[in-house]
CSV table of C-alpha atoms in Angstrom, one decimal:
chain,number,residue,atom,x,y,z
A,11,UNK,CA,145.9,98.7,93.9
A,12,UNK,CA,143.8,95.6,91.8
A,13,UNK,CA,143.5,96.9,88.1
A,14,UNK,CA,140.6,94.5,86.8
A,15,UNK,CA,137.6,95.8,84.9
A,16,UNK,CA,135.0,94.2,87.3
A,17,UNK,CA,137.3,96.4,90.1
A,18,UNK,CA,137.1,99.5,88.3
A,19,UNK,CA,133.6,99.3,88.0
A,20,UNK,CA,132.9,98.9,92.0
A,21,UNK,CA,135.4,101.6,92.3
A,22,UNK,CA,133.4,104.0,89.9
A,23,UNK,CA,129.8,103.1,91.6
A,24,UNK,CA,131.2,103.7,95.4
A,25,UNK,CA,132.5,106.9,94.4
A,26,UNK,CA,129.6,107.9,92.3
A,27,UNK,CA,127.5,107.0,95.7
A,28,UNK,CA,130.0,108.8,97.9
A,29,UNK,CA,129.5,111.9,95.5
A,30,UNK,CA,125.9,111.8,95.9
A,31,UNK,CA,125.7,111.5,99.7
A,32,UNK,CA,127.9,114.7,99.9
A,33,UNK,CA,125.8,116.1,97.6
A,34,UNK,CA,122.8,115.5,99.6
A,35,UNK,CA,124.5,117.0,102.6
A,36,UNK,CA,124.6,120.6,100.7
A,37,UNK,CA,121.3,121.2,101.2
A,38,UNK,CA,121.1,124.6,99.1
A,39,UNK,CA,122.0,122.8,96.0
A,40,UNK,CA,119.8,119.7,96.3
A,41,UNK,CA,116.8,121.2,98.0
A,42,UNK,CA,116.3,123.8,94.6
A,43,UNK,CA,116.6,120.5,92.2
A,44,UNK,CA,114.4,118.7,94.4
A,45,UNK,CA,111.7,121.6,94.1
A,46,UNK,CA,112.3,122.0,90.3
A,47,UNK,CA,111.4,118.3,89.5
A,48,UNK,CA,108.5,118.2,92.1
A,49,UNK,CA,107.1,121.4,90.4
A,50,UNK,CA,107.7,120.4,86.8
A,51,UNK,CA,107.0,116.5,87.2
A,52,UNK,CA,102.8,116.3,87.1
A,53,UNK,CA,102.3,119.2,84.3
A,54,UNK,CA,105.0,117.3,82.0
A,55,UNK,CA,103.2,113.6,83.0
A,56,UNK,CA,100.3,114.9,82.5
A,57,UNK,CA,101.1,116.8,79.2
A,58,UNK,CA,103.0,113.2,78.0
A,59,UNK,CA,100.0,111.6,78.6
A,60,UNK,CA,97.6,113.7,76.4
A,61,UNK,CA,100.2,114.2,73.5
A,62,UNK,CA,100.5,110.3,72.9
A,63,UNK,CA,96.5,110.4,72.5
A,64,UNK,CA,96.6,113.1,70.4
A,65,UNK,CA,99.5,112.7,68.7
A,66,UNK,CA,97.6,110.1,65.8
A,67,UNK,CA,95.2,112.5,65.1
A,68,UNK,CA,97.6,115.4,64.3
A,69,UNK,CA,99.7,113.1,62.2
A,70,UNK,CA,96.6,111.8,60.3
A,71,UNK,CA,95.5,115.2,59.5
A,72,UNK,CA,99.2,116.1,58.6
A,73,UNK,CA,99.3,113.4,55.9
A,74,UNK,CA,96.2,115.6,54.6
A,75,UNK,CA,98.3,118.4,53.9
A,76,UNK,CA,97.1,120.2,57.0
A,77,UNK,CA,99.9,122.5,58.8
A,78,UNK,CA,100.8,121.0,62.1
A,79,UNK,CA,99.9,124.1,64.1
A,80,UNK,CA,96.7,124.5,62.4
A,81,UNK,CA,95.6,120.9,63.1
A,82,UNK,CA,96.8,120.9,66.8
A,83,UNK,CA,94.4,124.3,67.3
A,84,UNK,CA,91.4,122.3,65.3
A,85,UNK,CA,91.8,119.1,67.7
A,86,UNK,CA,92.0,121.8,70.8
A,87,UNK,CA,88.5,123.4,69.6
A,88,UNK,CA,87.2,120.1,68.7
A,89,UNK,CA,88.2,118.7,72.1
A,90,UNK,CA,86.8,122.0,74.0
A,91,UNK,CA,83.4,121.5,72.3
A,92,UNK,CA,83.1,117.5,72.7
A,93,UNK,CA,84.3,118.6,76.2
A,94,UNK,CA,81.5,121.4,77.1
A,95,UNK,CA,78.7,118.9,75.6
A,96,UNK,CA,80.1,115.9,77.5
A,97,UNK,CA,80.2,118.6,80.7
A,98,UNK,CA,76.7,119.8,80.1
A,99,UNK,CA,75.4,116.2,79.6
A,100,UNK,CA,76.8,114.1,82.4
A,101,UNK,CA,78.0,116.9,84.9
A,102,UNK,CA,74.5,118.1,86.8
A,103,UNK,CA,73.9,114.0,87.1
A,104,UNK,CA,77.3,113.5,88.5
A,105,UNK,CA,77.4,116.6,90.7
A,106,UNK,CA,74.3,115.3,92.1
A,107,UNK,CA,75.4,112.0,92.7
A,108,UNK,CA,78.7,113.6,94.2
A,109,UNK,CA,76.5,115.6,96.6
A,110,UNK,CA,74.3,113.1,98.0
A,111,UNK,CA,76.7,110.8,98.7
A,112,UNK,CA,79.0,113.2,100.7
A,113,UNK,CA,75.3,114.7,102.4
A,114,UNK,CA,74.7,110.9,103.2
A,115,UNK,CA,78.3,109.8,104.4
A,116,UNK,CA,77.7,109.8,108.3
A,117,UNK,CA,74.1,108.0,107.7
A,118,UNK,CA,75.8,105.4,105.6
A,119,UNK,CA,78.5,105.1,107.9
A,120,UNK,CA,76.2,103.9,110.5
A,121,UNK,CA,73.8,101.7,108.5
A,122,UNK,CA,77.0,100.0,107.5
A,123,UNK,CA,77.8,99.4,111.4
A,124,UNK,CA,74.0,98.5,111.6
A,125,UNK,CA,74.3,95.9,109.4
A,126,UNK,CA,77.4,94.4,111.0
A,127,UNK,CA,75.2,94.3,114.3
A,128,UNK,CA,72.8,92.6,112.6
A,129,UNK,CA,75.3,89.8,111.2
A,130,UNK,CA,76.5,89.6,114.4
A,131,UNK,CA,72.9,87.9,115.8
A,132,UNK,CA,73.9,85.4,113.6
A,133,UNK,CA,74.6,81.8,115.2
A,134,UNK,CA,77.6,81.2,113.2
A,135,UNK,CA,79.3,84.7,113.9
A,136,UNK,CA,78.7,84.5,117.4
A,137,UNK,CA,80.1,80.8,118.0
A,138,UNK,CA,83.1,82.6,115.8
A,139,UNK,CA,83.5,85.1,118.6
A,140,UNK,CA,83.4,83.1,121.2
A,141,UNK,CA,87.4,83.2,121.6
A,142,UNK,CA,87.0,86.7,123.0
A,143,UNK,CA,89.9,87.6,120.5
A,144,UNK,CA,87.7,89.0,117.6
A,145,UNK,CA,84.4,90.9,117.6
A,146,UNK,CA,82.6,92.0,115.0
A,147,UNK,CA,81.1,95.0,117.1
A,148,UNK,CA,84.8,96.3,117.6
A,149,UNK,CA,85.6,95.6,113.7
A,150,UNK,CA,82.5,97.7,112.9
A,151,UNK,CA,83.7,100.3,115.4
A,152,UNK,CA,87.2,100.5,114.0
A,153,UNK,CA,85.7,100.2,110.3
A,154,UNK,CA,83.9,103.2,111.0
A,155,UNK,CA,86.1,105.1,113.2
A,156,UNK,CA,88.2,105.1,110.1
A,157,UNK,CA,86.3,106.0,107.3
A,158,UNK,CA,85.1,108.8,109.4
A,159,UNK,CA,88.6,110.0,110.4
A,160,UNK,CA,89.8,109.4,106.8
A,161,UNK,CA,87.2,111.5,105.2
A,162,UNK,CA,87.6,114.4,107.9
A,163,UNK,CA,91.1,114.4,106.8
A,164,UNK,CA,90.2,114.6,103.4
A,165,UNK,CA,87.6,117.2,103.8
A,166,UNK,CA,90.2,119.3,105.6
A,167,UNK,CA,92.4,119.2,103.2
A,168,UNK,CA,89.9,119.9,100.8
A,169,UNK,CA,89.4,123.3,102.4
A,170,UNK,CA,92.6,124.7,101.2
A,171,UNK,CA,90.4,125.8,98.2
A,172,UNK,CA,93.4,128.6,97.4
A,173,UNK,CA,96.0,125.7,97.3
A,174,UNK,CA,94.1,123.4,94.9
A,175,UNK,CA,92.6,126.4,92.7
A,176,UNK,CA,96.2,127.6,92.0
A,177,UNK,CA,97.4,124.0,91.1
A,178,UNK,CA,94.4,123.3,88.7
A,179,UNK,CA,94.6,126.9,87.2
A,180,UNK,CA,98.6,126.0,86.9
A,181,UNK,CA,98.1,123.2,85.2
A,182,UNK,CA,95.2,124.6,83.1
A,183,UNK,CA,97.5,127.3,81.6
A,184,UNK,CA,100.8,125.2,81.2
A,185,UNK,CA,99.5,122.0,80.0
A,186,UNK,CA,98.1,122.9,76.8
A,187,UNK,CA,100.7,125.0,75.7
A,188,UNK,CA,103.4,121.8,76.6
A,189,UNK,CA,101.5,119.7,74.9
A,190,UNK,CA,101.2,122.3,71.6
A,191,UNK,CA,104.8,122.4,71.7
A,192,UNK,CA,105.4,118.9,71.8
A,193,UNK,CA,103.0,117.9,69.2
A,194,UNK,CA,104.3,120.4,66.6
A,195,UNK,CA,108.3,120.1,67.5
A,196,UNK,CA,108.4,116.6,69.1
A,197,UNK,CA,109.8,114.9,66.2
A,198,UNK,CA,112.6,117.0,66.1
A,199,UNK,CA,113.8,116.8,69.4
A,200,UNK,CA,115.2,113.4,69.3
A,201,UNK,CA,116.7,114.1,65.4
A,202,UNK,CA,118.5,117.3,67.2
A,203,UNK,CA,119.9,114.9,70.0
A,204,UNK,CA,121.4,112.1,67.8
A,205,UNK,CA,122.9,114.3,65.2
A,206,UNK,CA,125.8,115.2,68.0
A,207,UNK,CA,126.3,111.4,68.0
A,208,UNK,CA,128.6,109.2,65.8
A,209,UNK,CA,126.5,107.5,62.8
A,210,UNK,CA,126.9,104.1,64.1
A,211,UNK,CA,125.8,105.0,67.6
A,212,UNK,CA,123.3,107.4,66.4
A,213,UNK,CA,121.4,104.4,64.6
A,214,UNK,CA,121.7,102.6,67.5
A,215,UNK,CA,120.5,105.7,69.5
A,216,UNK,CA,117.5,106.0,67.1
A,217,UNK,CA,116.4,102.4,67.3
A,218,UNK,CA,116.3,102.7,70.8
A,219,UNK,CA,114.3,106.0,71.1
A,220,UNK,CA,111.7,104.6,68.8
A,221,UNK,CA,111.3,101.3,70.5
A,222,UNK,CA,110.6,103.7,73.6
A,223,UNK,CA,108.1,105.4,71.9
A,224,UNK,CA,106.1,102.8,70.6
A,225,UNK,CA,106.0,101.1,74.0
A,226,UNK,CA,104.9,104.2,75.8
A,227,UNK,CA,102.4,104.9,72.8
A,228,UNK,CA,101.0,101.6,72.9
A,229,UNK,CA,100.6,101.2,76.7
A,230,UNK,CA,98.8,104.6,77.1
A,231,UNK,CA,96.6,104.9,74.3
A,232,UNK,CA,95.5,101.5,74.6
A,233,UNK,CA,95.3,101.8,78.4
A,234,UNK,CA,93.0,105.0,77.9
A,235,UNK,CA,90.8,103.1,75.4
A,236,UNK,CA,90.2,100.1,77.8
A,237,UNK,CA,89.6,102.5,81.0
A,238,UNK,CA,87.1,104.4,79.1
A,239,UNK,CA,85.2,101.0,78.0
A,240,UNK,CA,85.5,99.8,81.7
A,241,UNK,CA,83.6,102.8,82.6
A,242,UNK,CA,81.0,102.7,80.5
A,243,UNK,CA,80.2,98.9,80.8
A,244,UNK,CA,80.0,99.3,84.4
A,245,UNK,CA,77.9,102.4,84.5
A,246,UNK,CA,75.5,100.1,82.3
A,247,UNK,CA,75.7,97.2,84.4
A,248,UNK,CA,75.2,99.4,87.3
A,249,UNK,CA,72.1,100.8,86.1
A,250,UNK,CA,70.4,97.6,85.0
A,251,UNK,CA,70.9,96.2,88.7
A,252,UNK,CA,69.6,99.7,89.9
A,253,UNK,CA,72.2,100.6,92.4
A,254,UNK,CA,72.8,104.1,93.8
A,255,UNK,CA,75.5,106.1,92.9
A,256,UNK,CA,75.8,104.4,89.6
A,257,UNK,CA,77.7,107.5,87.4
A,258,UNK,CA,79.7,107.9,90.6
A,259,UNK,CA,80.9,104.8,91.2
A,260,UNK,CA,81.4,103.9,87.2
A,261,UNK,CA,83.7,107.0,87.3
A,262,UNK,CA,85.6,105.6,90.2
A,263,UNK,CA,86.0,102.6,87.9
A,264,UNK,CA,87.3,104.3,85.0
A,265,UNK,CA,89.8,105.9,86.8
A,266,UNK,CA,91.1,103.3,88.9
A,267,UNK,CA,91.6,101.0,85.6
A,268,UNK,CA,94.6,102.5,84.9
A,269,UNK,CA,96.4,100.3,87.7
A,270,UNK,CA,97.2,96.8,86.5
A,271,UNK,CA,95.1,94.3,88.3
A,272,UNK,CA,94.8,96.6,91.6
A,273,UNK,CA,92.5,98.7,90.0
A,274,UNK,CA,89.6,97.1,89.6
A,275,UNK,CA,89.5,95.8,93.5
A,276,UNK,CA,89.9,98.9,94.5
A,277,UNK,CA,86.8,100.1,92.7
A,278,UNK,CA,84.6,97.1,93.6
A,279,UNK,CA,85.1,98.0,97.2
A,280,UNK,CA,82.9,101.6,97.4
A,281,UNK,CA,80.1,99.5,95.1
A,282,UNK,CA,80.1,96.6,97.1
A,283,UNK,CA,79.5,98.9,100.6
A,284,UNK,CA,76.9,101.0,99.2
A,285,UNK,CA,75.1,97.9,97.6
A,286,UNK,CA,75.3,95.9,101.1
A,287,UNK,CA,73.6,98.8,102.7
A,288,UNK,CA,70.4,98.0,100.1
A,289,UNK,CA,70.5,94.0,100.7
A,290,UNK,CA,73.0,91.5,100.6
A,291,UNK,CA,71.4,90.4,97.5
A,292,UNK,CA,71.9,93.6,95.6
A,293,UNK,CA,76.0,93.4,96.9
A,294,UNK,CA,76.1,89.9,95.0
A,295,UNK,CA,74.7,91.3,91.8
A,296,UNK,CA,77.2,94.3,91.8
A,297,UNK,CA,80.1,91.5,92.2
A,298,UNK,CA,78.4,89.7,89.3
A,299,UNK,CA,78.4,93.1,87.3
A,300,UNK,CA,82.1,93.3,88.2
A,301,UNK,CA,83.0,89.5,87.1
A,302,UNK,CA,81.3,90.1,84.0
A,303,UNK,CA,82.9,93.4,83.0
A,304,UNK,CA,86.4,92.2,84.0
A,305,UNK,CA,85.7,89.0,81.9
A,306,UNK,CA,85.2,90.7,79.0
A,307,UNK,CA,87.8,93.3,79.6
A,308,UNK,CA,90.3,90.2,80.0
A,309,UNK,CA,89.6,88.1,76.9
A,310,UNK,CA,87.9,90.7,74.5
A,311,UNK,CA,89.1,94.0,75.0
A,312,UNK,CA,92.5,94.5,76.6
A,313,UNK,CA,93.9,91.6,74.3
A,314,UNK,CA,92.3,93.0,71.3
A,315,UNK,CA,93.3,96.9,72.0
A,316,UNK,CA,96.6,96.4,74.1
A,317,UNK,CA,97.6,93.3,72.5
A,318,UNK,CA,100.9,91.7,74.0
A,319,UNK,CA,103.1,94.8,72.7
A,320,UNK,CA,104.9,95.5,76.4
A,321,UNK,CA,104.9,91.5,76.9
A,322,UNK,CA,105.5,91.7,80.7
A,323,UNK,CA,104.7,88.4,82.4
A,324,UNK,CA,101.8,89.1,85.2
A,325,UNK,CA,103.7,88.0,88.3
A,326,UNK,CA,105.9,91.0,87.2
A,327,UNK,CA,103.5,93.2,87.0
A,328,UNK,CA,102.5,92.4,90.3
A,329,UNK,CA,105.9,92.6,92.1
A,330,UNK,CA,106.2,96.0,90.4
A,331,UNK,CA,102.9,97.5,92.0
A,332,UNK,CA,103.9,95.8,95.2
A,333,UNK,CA,107.4,98.1,94.8
A,334,UNK,CA,106.2,100.9,93.2
A,335,UNK,CA,103.3,101.2,95.9
A,336,UNK,CA,105.7,101.4,98.7
A,337,UNK,CA,108.1,103.8,96.6
A,338,UNK,CA,105.4,106.2,95.6
A,339,UNK,CA,102.0,105.4,97.0
A,340,UNK,CA,98.8,105.9,93.9
A,341,UNK,CA,101.1,107.6,91.2
A,342,UNK,CA,104.2,105.1,91.8
A,343,UNK,CA,101.8,102.4,91.1
A,344,UNK,CA,100.2,104.2,88.1
A,345,UNK,CA,103.5,105.2,86.0
A,346,UNK,CA,105.3,101.4,87.4
A,347,UNK,CA,104.4,99.6,84.3
A,348,UNK,CA,105.4,102.2,81.5
A,349,UNK,CA,108.4,103.3,83.1
A,350,UNK,CA,109.5,99.5,83.2
A,351,UNK,CA,108.5,99.1,79.9
A,352,UNK,CA,110.7,102.0,79.0
A,353,UNK,CA,113.8,100.5,81.2
A,354,UNK,CA,113.5,97.1,79.9
A,355,UNK,CA,113.7,98.8,76.1
A,356,UNK,CA,116.9,100.7,76.9
A,357,UNK,CA,118.8,97.5,79.0
A,358,UNK,CA,117.7,95.3,76.3
A,359,UNK,CA,119.3,97.4,73.8
A,360,UNK,CA,122.3,97.6,75.9
A,361,UNK,CA,122.6,94.1,76.6
A,362,UNK,CA,122.3,93.4,72.5
A,363,UNK,CA,124.8,96.0,72.0
A,364,UNK,CA,127.3,94.3,75.0
A,365,UNK,CA,127.2,91.2,72.8
A,366,UNK,CA,128.0,92.5,69.6
A,367,UNK,CA,131.1,94.1,70.9
A,368,UNK,CA,132.2,91.0,72.8
A,369,UNK,CA,131.6,88.9,69.5
A,370,UNK,CA,134.0,91.5,67.8
A,371,UNK,CA,136.5,91.4,70.0
A,372,UNK,CA,136.1,87.9,70.2
A,373,UNK,CA,136.9,88.0,66.2
A,374,UNK,CA,139.5,90.4,66.2
A,375,UNK,CA,141.8,88.0,68.8
A,376,UNK,CA,140.7,85.1,66.2
A,377,UNK,CA,142.4,86.9,63.4
């Protein structure tokens, strides 16, 4: 049997994959593990995001000689108070607009179909339809049927109130406790792991963990601030042009902005549809608002807040989103960039250690 290094590596990979394949056939072992990770994934993901957002405040209070536990409780009380005020301030208006949008959805769908049919009367569109391979009426019917079917599907899922309430209650109960212990004991976890490593390996592992932490922290904090600013700017712009459901549409823009590049395009689609029902000129004004906000975000807020800490090329982000969207859907697109940043840190340090090891071997050979 060949004894080269590359053969042993390939043999090890094949053996590892074969073990995974055999394990996958043993359903009673891997199925509980899969359920375990699915159950804990989202609570820990949400807890991790909140942890990175609150950690600077806890550190600041701790520097002022406030005990960590007391600082965390004070932050919880502060955010509960601010959340209550915010809910009382914008909650009724957001609820009113969302309820109006849901109630008027059938009329909006039919109105949109009528607008498409009006466009069909245009002589240029009629000339385009002469080939019989495409008709605007057929396209509008398909679009209307698609939205109605998907909305019916969504509302059918929403009717499962018990399951939704159970999931929300589980998050409300578990996430604050997870965040509390992460904020209180998170710094000691890495030290507890590193004490089992030799000194030199511990130093390298400490640097890797530090770089990973900085990459995640800068991305999450920056993305949260940028998304909030985008939502506020979109809301102000929508109020200026007078579009209906401005708060709902601005909230959609704020939430979808966490998806790099694609998020703003997703957010603008419902706004353009609603604006188009008022008039084509209103749709044009929505486009102008979106372009202005994205220019401010791309040239002012994002570079100033996010900086270039991740150092990821835009083309790489686009490819990541395409692959992550196919594999993990919307959630995959959201976590693709931070996961790539962490993997990049690990691989860069691993490659650096490999080069150092090779240089050390060459120096020993020369001696």
